PDB file of C-alpha atoms in Angstrom:
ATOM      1  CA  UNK A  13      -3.108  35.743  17.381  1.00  0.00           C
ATOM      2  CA  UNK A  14      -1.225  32.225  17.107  1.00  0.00           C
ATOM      3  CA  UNK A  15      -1.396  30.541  13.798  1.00  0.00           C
ATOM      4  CA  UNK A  16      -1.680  26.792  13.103  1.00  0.00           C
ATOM      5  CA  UNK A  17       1.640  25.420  11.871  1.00  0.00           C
ATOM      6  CA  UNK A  18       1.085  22.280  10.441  1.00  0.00           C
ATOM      7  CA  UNK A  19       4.603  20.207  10.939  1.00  0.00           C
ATOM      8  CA  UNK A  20       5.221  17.393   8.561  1.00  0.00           C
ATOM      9  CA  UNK A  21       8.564  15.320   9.654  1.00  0.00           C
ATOM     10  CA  UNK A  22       9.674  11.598  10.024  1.00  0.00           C
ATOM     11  CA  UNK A  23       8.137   8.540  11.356  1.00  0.00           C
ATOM     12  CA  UNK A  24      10.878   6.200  11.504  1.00  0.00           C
ATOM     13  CA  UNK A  25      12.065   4.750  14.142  1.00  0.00           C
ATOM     14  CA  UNK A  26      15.878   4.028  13.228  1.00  0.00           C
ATOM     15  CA  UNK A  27      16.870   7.804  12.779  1.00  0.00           C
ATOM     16  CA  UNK A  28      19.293   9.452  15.126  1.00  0.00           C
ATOM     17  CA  UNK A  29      18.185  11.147  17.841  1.00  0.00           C
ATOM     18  CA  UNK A  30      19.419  14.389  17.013  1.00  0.00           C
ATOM     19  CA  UNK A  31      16.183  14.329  14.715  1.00  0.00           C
ATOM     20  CA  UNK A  32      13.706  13.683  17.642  1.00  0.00           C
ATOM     21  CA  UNK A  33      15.607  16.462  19.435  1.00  0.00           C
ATOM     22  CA  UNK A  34      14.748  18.463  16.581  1.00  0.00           C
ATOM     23  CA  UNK A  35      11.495  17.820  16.389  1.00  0.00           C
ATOM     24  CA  UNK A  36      11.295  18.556  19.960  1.00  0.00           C
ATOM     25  CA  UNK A  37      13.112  22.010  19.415  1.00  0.00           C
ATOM     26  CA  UNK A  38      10.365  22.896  16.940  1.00  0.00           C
ATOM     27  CA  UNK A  39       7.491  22.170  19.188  1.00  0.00           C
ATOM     28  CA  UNK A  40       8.782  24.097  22.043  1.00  0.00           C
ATOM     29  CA  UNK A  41       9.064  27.157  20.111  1.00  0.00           C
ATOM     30  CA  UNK A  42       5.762  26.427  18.112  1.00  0.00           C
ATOM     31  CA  UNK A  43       4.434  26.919  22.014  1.00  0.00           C
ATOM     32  CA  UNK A  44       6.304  30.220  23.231  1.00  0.00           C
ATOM     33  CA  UNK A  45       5.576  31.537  20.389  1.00  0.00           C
ATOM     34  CA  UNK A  46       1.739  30.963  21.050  1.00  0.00           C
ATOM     35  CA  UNK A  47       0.866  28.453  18.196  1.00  0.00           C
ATOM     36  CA  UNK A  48      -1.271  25.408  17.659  1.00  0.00           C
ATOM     37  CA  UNK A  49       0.279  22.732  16.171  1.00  0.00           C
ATOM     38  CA  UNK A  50      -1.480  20.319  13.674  1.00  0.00           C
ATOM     39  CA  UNK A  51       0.600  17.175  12.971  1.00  0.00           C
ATOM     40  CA  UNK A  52       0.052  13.295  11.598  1.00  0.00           C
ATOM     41  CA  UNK A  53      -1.452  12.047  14.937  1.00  0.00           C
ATOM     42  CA  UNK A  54       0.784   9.542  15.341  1.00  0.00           C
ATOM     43  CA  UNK A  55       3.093   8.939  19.198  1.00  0.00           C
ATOM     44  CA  UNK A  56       6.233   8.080  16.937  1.00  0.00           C
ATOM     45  CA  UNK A  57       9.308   9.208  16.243  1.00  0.00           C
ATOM     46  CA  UNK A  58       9.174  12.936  15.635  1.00  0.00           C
ATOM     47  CA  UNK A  59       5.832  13.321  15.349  1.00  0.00           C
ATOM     48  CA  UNK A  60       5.420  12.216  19.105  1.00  0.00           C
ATOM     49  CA  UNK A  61       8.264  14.721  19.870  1.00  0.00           C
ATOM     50  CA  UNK A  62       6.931  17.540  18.291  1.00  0.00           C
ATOM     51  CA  UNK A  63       3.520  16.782  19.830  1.00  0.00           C
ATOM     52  CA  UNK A  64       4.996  16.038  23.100  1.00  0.00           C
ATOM     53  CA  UNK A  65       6.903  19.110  23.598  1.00  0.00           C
ATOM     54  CA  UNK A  66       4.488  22.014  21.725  1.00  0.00           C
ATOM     55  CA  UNK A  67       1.894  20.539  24.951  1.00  0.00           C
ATOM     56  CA  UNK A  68       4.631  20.588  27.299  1.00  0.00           C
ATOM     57  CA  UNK A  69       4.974  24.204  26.237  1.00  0.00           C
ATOM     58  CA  UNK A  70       1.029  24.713  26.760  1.00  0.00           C
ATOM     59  CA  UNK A  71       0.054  24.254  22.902  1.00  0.00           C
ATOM     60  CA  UNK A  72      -2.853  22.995  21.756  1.00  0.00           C
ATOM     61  CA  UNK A  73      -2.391  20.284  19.185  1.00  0.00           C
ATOM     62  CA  UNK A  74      -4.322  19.141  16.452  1.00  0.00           C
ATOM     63  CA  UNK A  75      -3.541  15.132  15.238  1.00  0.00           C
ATOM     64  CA  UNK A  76      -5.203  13.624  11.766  1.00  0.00           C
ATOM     65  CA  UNK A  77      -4.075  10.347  11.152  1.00  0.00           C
ATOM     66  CA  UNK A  78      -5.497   7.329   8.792  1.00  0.00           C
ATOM     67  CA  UNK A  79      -7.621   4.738  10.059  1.00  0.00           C
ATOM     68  CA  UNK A  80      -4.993   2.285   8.714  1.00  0.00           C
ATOM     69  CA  UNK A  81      -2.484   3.768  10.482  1.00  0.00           C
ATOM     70  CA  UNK A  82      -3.770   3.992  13.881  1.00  0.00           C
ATOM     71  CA  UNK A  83      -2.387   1.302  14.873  1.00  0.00           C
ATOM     72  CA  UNK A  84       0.845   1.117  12.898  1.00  0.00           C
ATOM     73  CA  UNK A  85       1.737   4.735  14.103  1.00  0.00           C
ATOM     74  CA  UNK A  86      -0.127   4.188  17.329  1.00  0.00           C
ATOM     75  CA  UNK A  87      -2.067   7.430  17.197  1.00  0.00           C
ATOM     76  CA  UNK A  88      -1.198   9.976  20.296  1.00  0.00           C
ATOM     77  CA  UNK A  89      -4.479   9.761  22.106  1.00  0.00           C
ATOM     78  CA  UNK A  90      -3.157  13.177  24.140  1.00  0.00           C
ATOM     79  CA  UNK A  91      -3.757  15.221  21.165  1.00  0.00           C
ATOM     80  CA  UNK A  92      -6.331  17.991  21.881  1.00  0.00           C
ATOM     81  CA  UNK A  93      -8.464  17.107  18.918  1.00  0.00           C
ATOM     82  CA  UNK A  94      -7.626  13.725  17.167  1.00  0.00           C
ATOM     83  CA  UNK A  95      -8.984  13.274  13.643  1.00  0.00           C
ATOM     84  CA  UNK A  96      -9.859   9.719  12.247  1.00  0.00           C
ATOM     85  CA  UNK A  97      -9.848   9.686   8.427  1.00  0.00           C
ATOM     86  CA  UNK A  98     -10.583   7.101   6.028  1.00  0.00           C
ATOM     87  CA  UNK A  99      -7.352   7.814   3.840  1.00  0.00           C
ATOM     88  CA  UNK A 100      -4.229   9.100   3.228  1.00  0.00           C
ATOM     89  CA  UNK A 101      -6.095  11.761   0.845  1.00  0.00           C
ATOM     90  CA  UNK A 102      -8.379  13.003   3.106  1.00  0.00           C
ATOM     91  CA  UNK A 103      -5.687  13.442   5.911  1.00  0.00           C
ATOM     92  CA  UNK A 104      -3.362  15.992   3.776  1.00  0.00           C
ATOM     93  CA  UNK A 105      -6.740  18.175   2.615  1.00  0.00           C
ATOM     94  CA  UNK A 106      -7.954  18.070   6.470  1.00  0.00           C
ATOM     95  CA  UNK A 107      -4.530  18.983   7.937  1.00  0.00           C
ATOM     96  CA  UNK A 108      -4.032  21.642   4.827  1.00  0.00           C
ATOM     97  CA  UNK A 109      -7.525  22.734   5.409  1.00  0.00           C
ATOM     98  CA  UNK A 110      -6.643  23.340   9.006  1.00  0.00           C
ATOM     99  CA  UNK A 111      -3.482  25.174   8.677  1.00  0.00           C
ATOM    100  CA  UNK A 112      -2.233  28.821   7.982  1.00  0.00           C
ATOM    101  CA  UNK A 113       1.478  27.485   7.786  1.00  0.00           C
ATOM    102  CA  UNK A 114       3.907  24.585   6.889  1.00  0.00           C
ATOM    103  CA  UNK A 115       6.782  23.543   8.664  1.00  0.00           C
ATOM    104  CA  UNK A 116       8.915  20.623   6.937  1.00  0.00           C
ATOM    105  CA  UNK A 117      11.441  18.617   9.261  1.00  0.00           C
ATOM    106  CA  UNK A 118      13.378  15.736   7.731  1.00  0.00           C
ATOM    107  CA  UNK A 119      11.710  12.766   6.872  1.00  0.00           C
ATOM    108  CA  UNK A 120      10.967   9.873   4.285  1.00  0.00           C
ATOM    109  CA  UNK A 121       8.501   9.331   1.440  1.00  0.00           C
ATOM    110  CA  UNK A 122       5.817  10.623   3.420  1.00  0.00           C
ATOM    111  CA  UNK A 123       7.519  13.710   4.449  1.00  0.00           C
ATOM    112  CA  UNK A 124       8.828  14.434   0.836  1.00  0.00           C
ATOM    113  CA  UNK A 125       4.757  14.346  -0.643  1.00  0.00           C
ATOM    114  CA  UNK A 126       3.371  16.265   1.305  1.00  0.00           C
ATOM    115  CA  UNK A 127       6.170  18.758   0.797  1.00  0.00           C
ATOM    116  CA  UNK A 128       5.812  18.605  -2.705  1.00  0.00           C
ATOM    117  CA  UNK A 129       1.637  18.520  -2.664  1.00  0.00           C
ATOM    118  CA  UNK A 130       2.273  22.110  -0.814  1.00  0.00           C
ATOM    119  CA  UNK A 131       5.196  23.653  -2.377  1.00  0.00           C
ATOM    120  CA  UNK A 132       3.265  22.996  -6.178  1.00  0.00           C
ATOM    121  CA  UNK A 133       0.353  24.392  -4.732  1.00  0.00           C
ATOM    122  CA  UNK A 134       2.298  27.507  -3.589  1.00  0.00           C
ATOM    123  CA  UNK A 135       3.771  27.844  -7.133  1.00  0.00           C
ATOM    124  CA  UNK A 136       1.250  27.517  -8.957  1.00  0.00           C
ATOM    125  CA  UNK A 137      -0.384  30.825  -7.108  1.00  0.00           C
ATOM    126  CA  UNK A 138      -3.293  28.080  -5.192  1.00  0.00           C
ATOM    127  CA  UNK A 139      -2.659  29.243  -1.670  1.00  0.00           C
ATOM    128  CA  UNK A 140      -0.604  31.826   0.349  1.00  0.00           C
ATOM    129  CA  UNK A 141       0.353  29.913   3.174  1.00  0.00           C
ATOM    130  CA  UNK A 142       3.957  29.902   3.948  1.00  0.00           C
ATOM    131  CA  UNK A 143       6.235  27.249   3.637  1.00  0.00           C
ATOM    132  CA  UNK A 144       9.533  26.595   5.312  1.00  0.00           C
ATOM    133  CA  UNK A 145      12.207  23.818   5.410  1.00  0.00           C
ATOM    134  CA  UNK A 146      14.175  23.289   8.916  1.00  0.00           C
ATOM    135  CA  UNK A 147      17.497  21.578   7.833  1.00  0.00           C
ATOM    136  CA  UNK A 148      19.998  22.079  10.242  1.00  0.00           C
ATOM    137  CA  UNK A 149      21.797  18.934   9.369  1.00  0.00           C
ATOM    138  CA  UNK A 150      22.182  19.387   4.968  1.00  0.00           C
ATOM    139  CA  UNK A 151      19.704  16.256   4.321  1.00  0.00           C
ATOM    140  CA  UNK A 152      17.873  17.804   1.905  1.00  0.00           C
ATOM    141  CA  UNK A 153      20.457  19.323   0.297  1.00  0.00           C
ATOM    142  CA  UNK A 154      20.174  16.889  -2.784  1.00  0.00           C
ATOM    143  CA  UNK A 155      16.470  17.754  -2.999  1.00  0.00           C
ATOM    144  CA  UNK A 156      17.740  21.791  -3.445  1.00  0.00           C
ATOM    145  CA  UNK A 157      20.283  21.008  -5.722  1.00  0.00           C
ATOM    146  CA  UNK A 158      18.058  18.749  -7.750  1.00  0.00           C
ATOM    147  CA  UNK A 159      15.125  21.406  -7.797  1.00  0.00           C
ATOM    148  CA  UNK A 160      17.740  24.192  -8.789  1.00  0.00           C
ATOM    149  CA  UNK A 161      18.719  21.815 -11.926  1.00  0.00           C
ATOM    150  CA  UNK A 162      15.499  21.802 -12.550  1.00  0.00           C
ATOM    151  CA  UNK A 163      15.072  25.237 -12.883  1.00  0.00           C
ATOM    152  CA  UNK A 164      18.009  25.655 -14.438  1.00  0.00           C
ATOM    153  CA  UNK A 165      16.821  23.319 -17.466  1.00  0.00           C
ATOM    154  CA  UNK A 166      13.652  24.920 -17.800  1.00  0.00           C
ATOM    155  CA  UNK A 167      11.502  21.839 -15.800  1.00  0.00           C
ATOM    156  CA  UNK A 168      10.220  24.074 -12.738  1.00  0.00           C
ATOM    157  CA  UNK A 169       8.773  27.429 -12.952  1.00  0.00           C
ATOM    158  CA  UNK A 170      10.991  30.238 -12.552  1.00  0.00           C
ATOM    159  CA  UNK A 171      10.081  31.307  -9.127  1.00  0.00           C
ATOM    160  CA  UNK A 172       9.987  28.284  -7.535  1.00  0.00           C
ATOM    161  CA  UNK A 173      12.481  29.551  -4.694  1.00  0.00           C
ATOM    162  CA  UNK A 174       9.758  32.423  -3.760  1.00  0.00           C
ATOM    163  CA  UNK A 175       7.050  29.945  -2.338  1.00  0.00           C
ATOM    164  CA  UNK A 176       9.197  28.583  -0.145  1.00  0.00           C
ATOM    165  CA  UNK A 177      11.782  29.421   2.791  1.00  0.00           C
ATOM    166  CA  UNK A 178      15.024  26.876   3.848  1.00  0.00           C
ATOM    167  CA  UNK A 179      16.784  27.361   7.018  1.00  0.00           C
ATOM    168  CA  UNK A 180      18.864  25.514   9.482  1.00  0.00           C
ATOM    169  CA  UNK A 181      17.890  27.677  12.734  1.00  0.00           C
ATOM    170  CA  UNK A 182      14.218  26.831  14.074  1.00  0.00           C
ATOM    171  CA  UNK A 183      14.019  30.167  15.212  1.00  0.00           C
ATOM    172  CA  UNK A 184      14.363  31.605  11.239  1.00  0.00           C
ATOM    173  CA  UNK A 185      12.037  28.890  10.522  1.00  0.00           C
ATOM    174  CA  UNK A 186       9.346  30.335  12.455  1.00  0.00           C
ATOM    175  CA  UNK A 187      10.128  34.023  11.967  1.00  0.00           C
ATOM    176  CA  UNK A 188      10.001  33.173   8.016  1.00  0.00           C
ATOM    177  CA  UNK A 189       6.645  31.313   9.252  1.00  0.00           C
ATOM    178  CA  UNK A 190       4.892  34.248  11.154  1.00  0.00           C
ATOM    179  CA  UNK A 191       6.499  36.769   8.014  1.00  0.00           C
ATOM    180  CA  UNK A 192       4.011  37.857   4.759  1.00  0.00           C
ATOM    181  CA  UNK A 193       4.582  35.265   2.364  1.00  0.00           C
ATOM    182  CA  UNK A 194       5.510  36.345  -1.082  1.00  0.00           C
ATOM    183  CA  UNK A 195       2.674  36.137  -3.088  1.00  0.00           C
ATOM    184  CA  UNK A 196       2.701  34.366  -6.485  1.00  0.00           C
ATOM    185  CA  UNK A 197       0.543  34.645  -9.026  1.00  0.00           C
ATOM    186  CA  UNK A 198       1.513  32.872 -12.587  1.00  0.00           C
ATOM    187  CA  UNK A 199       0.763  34.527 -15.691  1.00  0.00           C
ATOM    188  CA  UNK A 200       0.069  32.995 -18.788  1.00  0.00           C
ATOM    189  CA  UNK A 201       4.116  32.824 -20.142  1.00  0.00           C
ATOM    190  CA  UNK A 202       4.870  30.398 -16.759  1.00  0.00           C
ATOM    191  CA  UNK A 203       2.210  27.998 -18.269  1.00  0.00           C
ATOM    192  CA  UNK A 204       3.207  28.222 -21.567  1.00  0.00           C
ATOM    193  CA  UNK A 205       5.526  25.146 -23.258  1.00  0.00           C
ATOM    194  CA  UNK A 206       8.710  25.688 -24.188  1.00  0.00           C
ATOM    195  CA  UNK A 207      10.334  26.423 -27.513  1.00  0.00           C
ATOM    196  CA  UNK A 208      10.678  23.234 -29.888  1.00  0.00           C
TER     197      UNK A 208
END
């Protein structure tokens, strides 16, 4: 039985095209694979292409987009099911709700929330859903190396690597997505402050 990846990934339209190819790559093996894909809705940039190609693969796809943006993004009318909402809000909890996995391609400021809103969840023990970054080309390489300092200093909880996977191969990203998560559950000393 398929799952339903959820792909979060850029909507820019002044990124090289070795991102939409990308983005393509992912939805064709969301589709042999036999997944549904639920993405942001929108015809541009990569989310068009990874909506484009999981249907060309046979895939049925699942877009939520904003009211505000339906115009701005131009929502992808071939979607399978295309959900309306009346915020930004509501889309995340509707396209978490309707997921059983995450897939993060590169992206912007967009891209990098709703990464975070599921990777905190994931630490702190909410959800079991795995998580996985496809990076083939090192540009969130910062992020890591930011999130490690973090760690390192004492900022992040300890097993903040565990909730989620990082790869540069899309076919690791999806065999880390169809593997058992590792399941966190935070005890009392990972909420705890530290020393004075």
């Amino acid at each position: 039985m398929g799952l339903a990846v959820c792909v979060f990934c850029a909507s820019s339209s002044r990124i090289d095209r070795r991102y939409l190819e990308l983005a393509g790559q992912a939805g064709a093996e969301l589709a042999r694979r036999g997944h549904t894909l639920v993405s942001g809705g929108a015809q541009v940039s990569c989310m068009g292409a990874v909506a484009r190609a999981a249907r060309a693969g046979g895939a049925r796809t699942i877009g939520v987009i904003p009211q505000a943006l339906v115009s701005v993004e131009i929502s992808d009318e071939d979607n399978d099911e295309l959900i309306v909402t009346p915020d930004m809000r509501s889309r995340k909890g509707e396209m978490d709700r309707r997921s059983d996995a995450f897939l993060v391609l590169p992206g912007g400021i967009g891209t990098l929330e709703e990464l975070f809103e599921i990777w905190t969840g994931r630490v702190l023990g909410m959800h079991d859903k795995p998580l996985v970054i496809l990076d083939p080309y090192g540009v969130y390489d910062p992020l890591r190396e930011l999130m490690v300092k973090l760690s390192d200093q004492g900022f992040t909880r300890p097993k903040i690597f565990d909730a989620i996977g990082w790869t540069g191969s899309v076919t690791e990203a999806f065999d880390l997505l169809e593997g058992a998560p590792v399941r966190i559950q935070p005890t009392a000393e990972d909420y705890a402050e530290a020393e004075p």
